[in-house]
């Protein structure tokens, strides 16, 4: 074993071997993979080996498509067989909601280049004659689905990496990982110590334990998972071709052919987390004890869906552990708080996602960033709120929901409430219906008396539709109040604060007392944040951005902080909270609770002012996401309830009403305001989204400037546009959410980034990315919603306050 290498990969499962191969593919060859036992010794060896492209996140689905297409390349490079069986697969729907979900997924695939189709019961019967289609409404067929040999595939990755110069050392457990002053790592193993520049945790079932060696907790947990292999079945081996995969979400089962029999796997509700106190180091090629009682109910459903199982004997029962993150997606990328420490773990669908994970991490390490938006599997999408018990609870919930429908308005209940603000009790008294993001409770809407405190999950207009409309009208016609705790907030101070921010942000830090809107870019010019900068003093700036991106943004900040100590950075997201007030009566309300001058001269648009509201010190930002006259009022969390009482008592006769995030997202559509991870995300550049107006090109050194300048001189082909969608005014109607394809002249030419119903304007609205030359006022398009085309008219003027007279006045 070498004593010094560029990269050490810990873990010899399919993910570790994929990472190793992809690093060699991008030119890094001074690599060492260390495996505690043999290759595949973990989850890989007992995996069922199925692969598929279906994923709710479009970039994850695309990476799964990449993974599946990669296997033939591996076979050509190595001369080894991956045991590929491209048999296709169908996911069946037995309810309208499930069929809606599959139609929405099919629509996404249109612009992703994935060749899937919605099929009816008769076609499903032809594809899989062993499937009982009674009660089936339809299904989604994907010709790319299939299965492979897990061991052969892993060894093919390993051989391809070795052929390029990488080294693999087996039967050598890692004992310690110690950081070095130069940013590298000393990896202490049973066979000695190796020093590396970069360390990759691809330890699978042992990723938690390996993370602990570096002092971090990676939010993942193993779950027991069972599948059965049957004896030979005549209806299977006499079929002229290999049968396709069938997934029956309602029955919690998946099924595929295995030789002359079948494999049937279960994602049951009565599930068990495994190794709660840690994965034993001597575990490897063992299986767990069978527990058929746990899967008896879904097995009964399987016997009805696949009658041939009723007479088939069971050859083998496989019960083995797989690791999951709280949302089911992998944990990939640089681990926050550590230098040159990378995660490639919690990849529970290793043969669907392993290639994409390897490519992503290799690009990140070699080229500085991935080639696509991989936020959905970025290890930094979670924060400190993900404790061990919370992670285990959410992983269990995710396992139970493996085949559940993902509704656009659904809020999952497990582990809540976890974090709340002092106003939580006030909102409960007002009949708030809560959502949760990044561990924090926030109000979605307020339920009228007599209605349930629950929003029914739906692809169509929900049970909250009327209540949200009333909140929107209260803002536009009087004044609304909304909590602003769900912004990430950062206090940047020090002699170097302004210079540093001018380097990492696209806009120039404003003068004292002013606010500037800005993007933050990667070196390749991709959007990694949209921020408000409020200049509180000569050496003090408050940043606000998405609450859910705290770990993501803090990682970037810390990676770029100057080493001379001239900049101090503090995350004050849970400390500075408060309310926004918005609407035509907002200024009147503010004037009633302070002795300070609230006129437009004293508090103009894009200003920040320190005032007192009664005895409460407050910071008022004259900016609002509703697009109306509005103010964000920040106070210390200890003063939040007092601030609310002051505003409420002063605003009753002004029509003050609380509003939630559902109304907020409706109101912003009327101004065509973009949203983080919808319009503003690492897929896009400022020139594509309109954020280039917040790029100060007179600055010569901001990160990503060269790309932004190049796109100013040679504009990109695509740009965001806003559409009014012709959707019937009915409770059964569905509005755009995201990822619906946009058609023109019989072709898919773009896709929706976000949408919904604009209640004050009474229009169904979509924002989407299309070719720039097609952005013409009144242009006619079609947007496919749940498989149905709807006429969409492009607008170039906002639906509310197009000249921003109210917002600025």
mmCIF file of N, CA and C in Angstrom, residues 479-482 578-581 586 589-594 613 616 631 633 640-654 656:
data_model
loop_
_atom_site.group_PDB
_atom_site.id
_atom_site.type_symbol
_atom_site.label_atom_id
_atom_site.label_comp_id
_atom_site.label_asym_id
_atom_site.label_seq_id
_atom_site.Cartn_x
_atom_site.Cartn_y
_atom_site.Cartn_z
ATOM 1 N N UNK A 479 -53.807 44.928 4.571
ATOM 2 C CA UNK A 479 -52.446 44.678 5.025
ATOM 3 C C UNK A 479 -52.392 43.270 5.627
ATOM 4 N N UNK A 480 -51.349 42.532 5.262
ATOM 5 C CA UNK A 480 -51.160 41.191 5.786
ATOM 6 C C UNK A 480 -49.897 41.118 6.617
ATOM 7 N N UNK A 481 -49.864 40.147 7.522
ATOM 8 C CA UNK A 481 -48.682 39.925 8.349
ATOM 9 C C UNK A 481 -48.250 38.471 8.207
ATOM 10 N N UNK A 482 -46.950 38.288 8.052
ATOM 11 C CA UNK A 482 -46.393 36.970 7.788
ATOM 12 C C UNK A 482 -45.052 36.859 8.496
ATOM 13 N N UNK A 578 -38.885 37.706 13.103
ATOM 14 C CA UNK A 578 -39.815 38.834 13.129
ATOM 15 C C UNK A 578 -40.958 38.602 12.175
ATOM 16 N N UNK A 579 -41.409 39.687 11.532
ATOM 17 C CA UNK A 579 -42.574 39.624 10.648
ATOM 18 C C UNK A 579 -42.368 40.550 9.464
ATOM 19 N N UNK A 580 -43.069 40.220 8.391
ATOM 20 C CA UNK A 580 -43.209 41.205 7.326
ATOM 21 C C UNK A 580 -44.663 41.660 7.318
ATOM 22 N N UNK A 581 -44.846 42.927 7.000
ATOM 23 C CA UNK A 581 -46.192 43.446 6.774
ATOM 24 C C UNK A 581 -46.219 43.960 5.348
ATOM 25 N N UNK A 586 -49.760 49.065 4.835
ATOM 26 C CA UNK A 586 -48.575 48.667 5.607
ATOM 27 C C UNK A 586 -47.880 49.870 6.233
ATOM 28 N N UNK A 589 -49.744 51.149 9.229
ATOM 29 C CA UNK A 589 -49.575 50.274 10.377
ATOM 30 C C UNK A 589 -48.221 50.521 11.040
ATOM 31 N N UNK A 590 -47.156 50.595 10.253
ATOM 32 C CA UNK A 590 -45.838 50.800 10.835
ATOM 33 C C UNK A 590 -45.756 52.133 11.569
ATOM 34 N N UNK A 591 -46.378 53.156 10.999
ATOM 35 C CA UNK A 591 -46.317 54.483 11.618
ATOM 36 C C UNK A 591 -46.990 54.504 12.977
ATOM 37 N N UNK A 592 -47.939 53.605 13.203
ATOM 38 C CA UNK A 592 -48.675 53.579 14.462
ATOM 39 C C UNK A 592 -47.873 52.952 15.608
ATOM 40 N N UNK A 593 -46.839 52.212 15.291
ATOM 41 C CA UNK A 593 -46.143 51.482 16.355
ATOM 42 C C UNK A 593 -44.739 52.024 16.614
ATOM 43 N N UNK A 594 -44.367 53.133 15.943
ATOM 44 C CA UNK A 594 -43.034 53.693 16.157
ATOM 45 C C UNK A 594 -43.090 55.207 16.104
ATOM 46 N N UNK A 613 -39.776 49.914 18.170
ATOM 47 C CA UNK A 613 -41.224 49.694 18.156
ATOM 48 C C UNK A 613 -41.630 49.477 19.603
ATOM 49 N N UNK A 616 -38.991 47.884 21.817
ATOM 50 C CA UNK A 616 -38.294 46.806 21.108
ATOM 51 C C UNK A 616 -37.341 47.378 20.057
ATOM 52 N N UNK A 631 -42.686 45.824 4.377
ATOM 53 C CA UNK A 631 -41.542 45.980 5.268
ATOM 54 C C UNK A 631 -41.243 44.639 5.927
ATOM 55 N N UNK A 633 -39.522 43.291 9.273
ATOM 56 C CA UNK A 633 -39.160 43.815 10.596
ATOM 57 C C UNK A 633 -38.453 42.705 11.370
ATOM 58 N N UNK A 640 -40.139 38.657 19.787
ATOM 59 C CA UNK A 640 -41.063 38.408 18.682
ATOM 60 C C UNK A 640 -42.522 38.509 19.102
ATOM 61 N N UNK A 641 -42.875 37.915 20.209
ATOM 62 C CA UNK A 641 -44.281 37.944 20.645
ATOM 63 C C UNK A 641 -44.708 39.376 20.953
ATOM 64 N N UNK A 642 -43.844 40.140 21.608
ATOM 65 C CA UNK A 642 -44.174 41.535 21.899
ATOM 66 C C UNK A 642 -44.362 42.328 20.610
ATOM 67 N N UNK A 643 -43.547 42.055 19.616
ATOM 68 C CA UNK A 643 -43.700 42.740 18.323
ATOM 69 C C UNK A 643 -45.039 42.391 17.693
ATOM 70 N N UNK A 644 -45.401 41.130 17.741
ATOM 71 C CA UNK A 644 -46.679 40.723 17.162
ATOM 72 C C UNK A 644 -47.842 41.413 17.853
ATOM 73 N N UNK A 645 -47.820 41.455 19.172
ATOM 74 C CA UNK A 645 -48.918 42.082 19.905
ATOM 75 C C UNK A 645 -49.030 43.563 19.554
ATOM 76 N N UNK A 646 -47.893 44.219 19.398
ATOM 77 C CA UNK A 646 -47.911 45.646 19.042
ATOM 78 C C UNK A 646 -48.518 45.844 17.658
ATOM 79 N N UNK A 647 -48.108 45.034 16.699
ATOM 80 C CA UNK A 647 -48.628 45.170 15.340
ATOM 81 C C UNK A 647 -50.106 44.792 15.275
ATOM 82 N N UNK A 648 -50.471 43.744 15.964
ATOM 83 C CA UNK A 648 -51.852 43.280 15.909
ATOM 84 C C UNK A 648 -52.809 44.310 16.501
ATOM 85 N N UNK A 649 -52.468 44.842 17.672
ATOM 86 C CA UNK A 649 -53.378 45.795 18.307
ATOM 87 C C UNK A 649 -53.495 47.081 17.506
ATOM 88 N N UNK A 650 -52.416 47.441 16.794
ATOM 89 C CA UNK A 650 -52.458 48.667 16.000
ATOM 90 C C UNK A 650 -53.095 48.462 14.645
ATOM 91 N N UNK A 651 -53.261 47.214 14.215
ATOM 92 C CA UNK A 651 -53.695 46.971 12.840
ATOM 93 C C UNK A 651 -55.084 46.448 12.667
ATOM 94 N N UNK A 652 -55.807 46.238 13.757
ATOM 95 C CA UNK A 652 -57.137 45.639 13.622
ATOM 96 C C UNK A 652 -58.048 46.447 12.714
ATOM 97 N N UNK A 653 -58.076 47.782 12.897
ATOM 98 C CA UNK A 653 -58.990 48.588 12.091
ATOM 99 C C UNK A 653 -58.432 48.882 10.699
ATOM 100 N N UNK A 654 -57.192 48.451 10.435
ATOM 101 C CA UNK A 654 -56.604 48.599 9.101
ATOM 102 C C UNK A 654 -56.800 47.348 8.248
ATOM 103 N N UNK A 656 -55.769 44.222 9.209
ATOM 104 C CA UNK A 656 -54.609 43.339 9.322
ATOM 105 C C UNK A 656 -55.052 41.880 9.433
#
